[in-house]
Amino acid sequence: MAGKPRRIALKPDIQVSRIPEQSLASPVNMFAEIQSGKGAFPLHSHPGMTLLTTLAGVVRGQACIDGVHYVVAGVTFYRLSGAVATEIGTVTGSGPVQIAYNRFQVGVVTDPRLYVYDRETLTFDEVLATEDNGFSGAAALCVVNGTGVFIEPGGDRFNVTGLNDFTSINPTEVSTAESRSDPLVNCVTLGSSLYLLGADTIEVWDNTGDGDFPFNRTIVIDLGLVSRETSVVIGPALYFVGRERESGCIGVYVLSGGRPQKISTPPVDRLLERAGFIDQATALTWSIDGHVFYRLNTTAGSVEFDLSTTLWTRVGSGVWGMATEPGPSLLTTCCAVDGAAIFGDGGGRLLRATFDANDIGGDVFVRAFTTPVTGDLGAQTIVDELELECQTGVGTINFDPVVYLTVSKDGGHRWSVPREGRVGKVGRYGRRVYWDRLGMAADWVFHFRMTDAVPLKVTGVWALVEQTRRP
């Protein structure tokens, strides 16, 4: 009996379940362009990256301010012009830093130290405690209408600085986020409002401009911030990993206009539950081709949220086996410079994201996706042929790239040896990527993986299927 063509459903978002075989259908280092019907939509690989430069030490933070690229790597604060890095000064510590700026200065916080770079005089100094300023350290820093705001380490107090001057600190201009007396974790600016993010609550303070103290509390939200480094402002909204005060549930939230909305799905929540040291999770934002992403890095793995499609997908670094999950992304900081996303990693590399590259600064770039469990109400089916609809003819004159197919016939418990499918040398645009004589099973799962440095754009998966018998 001749097989009948069947479209194999794809899943454009992350699947993490307590049932292992239900956790398989997740794209890794890929995103959905458009959803155009059940099981029919394009999957596009993430852009590759070209090496911009390598600095000494872990990239701890970066920002582009008035067209100038600033980076903290290792214990050094740099100003970059293209790939040329100029040392500005020393920033102690080894953990992530925050970078904020006003009209004349750049502030760098590495808890509990605050450093200030004067963009006019080109001086770089640490702010030290004096009898006049009463400075006791800074755990986070933001700017509201030119006024600097920093929170003190380990408590609920926050201070304000002079207008456009991080070094002008008045010990009397201090207040407390005391609606619940929980310790402050971060402070951010949305519009003209100051958001104080505590371990149990979020307080919104409006900038009144009052001469005595320029802020007034207006809203209190019963939601806490889990990790300072997960709070990222994207446009008019704040994205962060939060914890509900009463239930203790952890999820990813977006906050705008004083109203939080949960955006993490149960699969993402389960990943957060599995993650150890969740208070050390980090996040970043990046964009390309109209897609804006919020990427979250945890010890259990990395995921990212596409603001354009509202879908979550997996992100991974290195190469992983079928029995393991992708390791967390090693790209932990990012900022936009001249319209391009510049990522920083633990090796001091700065990498520019571009669709003109299909590796990560010369390292292997794995792109993969897995179909859901496919069957026919328990019936044994024969798959005569499986075809991957993808962009072909992307190799070179002497190189024919490979997509690997791995098959499970028992719902994802055991896997076959990988089989090659050729994508085609340059110009072979009509090349079919298919595998035949796959055998018989009731619970099919198909895993596709690309490691060659060529684009991977998938529009669908088709199978020629014969139904045989039911159990």
XYZ file of N, CA and C in Angstrom, residues 51 53-60 71-74 78 329-333 343-351 363:
87
model
N 33.568 37.818 15.504
C 34.351 38.346 16.622
C 34.677 39.814 16.373
N 36.181 41.845 19.112
C 37.477 41.946 19.786
C 37.440 41.062 21.027
N 38.599 40.842 21.630
C 38.693 40.064 22.867
C 39.367 40.921 23.927
N 38.701 41.050 25.077
C 39.222 41.827 26.192
C 39.725 40.882 27.284
N 40.342 41.447 28.296
C 40.938 40.640 29.365
C 39.911 40.377 30.456
N 39.360 39.165 30.488
C 38.442 38.800 31.555
C 36.998 38.706 31.112
N 36.157 38.213 32.015
C 34.727 38.051 31.771
C 34.091 39.407 31.440
N 33.233 39.435 30.425
C 32.488 40.658 30.123
C 31.377 40.780 31.156
N 31.496 41.757 32.051
C 30.595 41.890 33.199
C 29.438 42.844 32.935
N 32.416 49.162 28.117
C 32.419 47.762 28.526
C 33.254 47.603 29.800
N 32.732 46.772 30.722
C 33.538 46.322 31.848
C 33.858 44.856 31.617
N 35.152 44.549 31.497
C 35.614 43.171 31.314
C 36.727 42.917 32.313
N 36.604 41.810 33.058
C 37.566 41.589 34.123
C 37.468 42.701 35.146
N 36.383 49.923 29.875
C 36.885 50.291 28.545
C 35.920 51.222 27.833
N 23.340 29.396 27.934
C 24.060 30.256 27.009
C 25.248 30.891 27.716
N 26.372 30.956 27.024
C 27.576 31.580 27.569
C 27.630 33.073 27.251
N 26.628 33.563 26.522
C 26.556 34.977 26.164
C 25.675 35.669 27.200
N 26.280 36.432 28.093
C 25.564 36.915 29.263
C 25.318 38.416 29.291
N 25.863 39.168 28.358
C 25.573 40.599 28.268
C 25.356 40.966 26.810
N 27.254 41.004 21.749
C 27.188 40.128 22.912
C 28.567 40.022 23.566
N 28.557 39.815 24.881
C 29.786 39.545 25.613
C 29.725 38.180 26.265
N 30.865 37.503 26.373
C 30.873 36.166 26.972
C 31.897 36.066 28.096
N 31.982 34.877 28.687
C 32.865 34.665 29.820
C 34.331 34.648 29.475
N 34.656 34.591 28.184
C 36.048 34.591 27.767
C 36.560 35.951 27.349
N 35.779 36.995 27.591
C 36.202 38.342 27.222
C 35.904 38.714 25.788
N 35.213 37.828 25.050
C 34.931 38.127 23.647
C 33.723 39.043 23.510
N 33.811 39.976 22.575
C 32.665 40.755 22.124
C 32.335 40.287 20.713
N 31.076 39.884 20.502
C 30.656 39.238 19.263
C 29.471 39.977 18.663
N 33.323 29.175 16.653
C 32.888 27.986 17.393
C 31.651 27.379 16.731
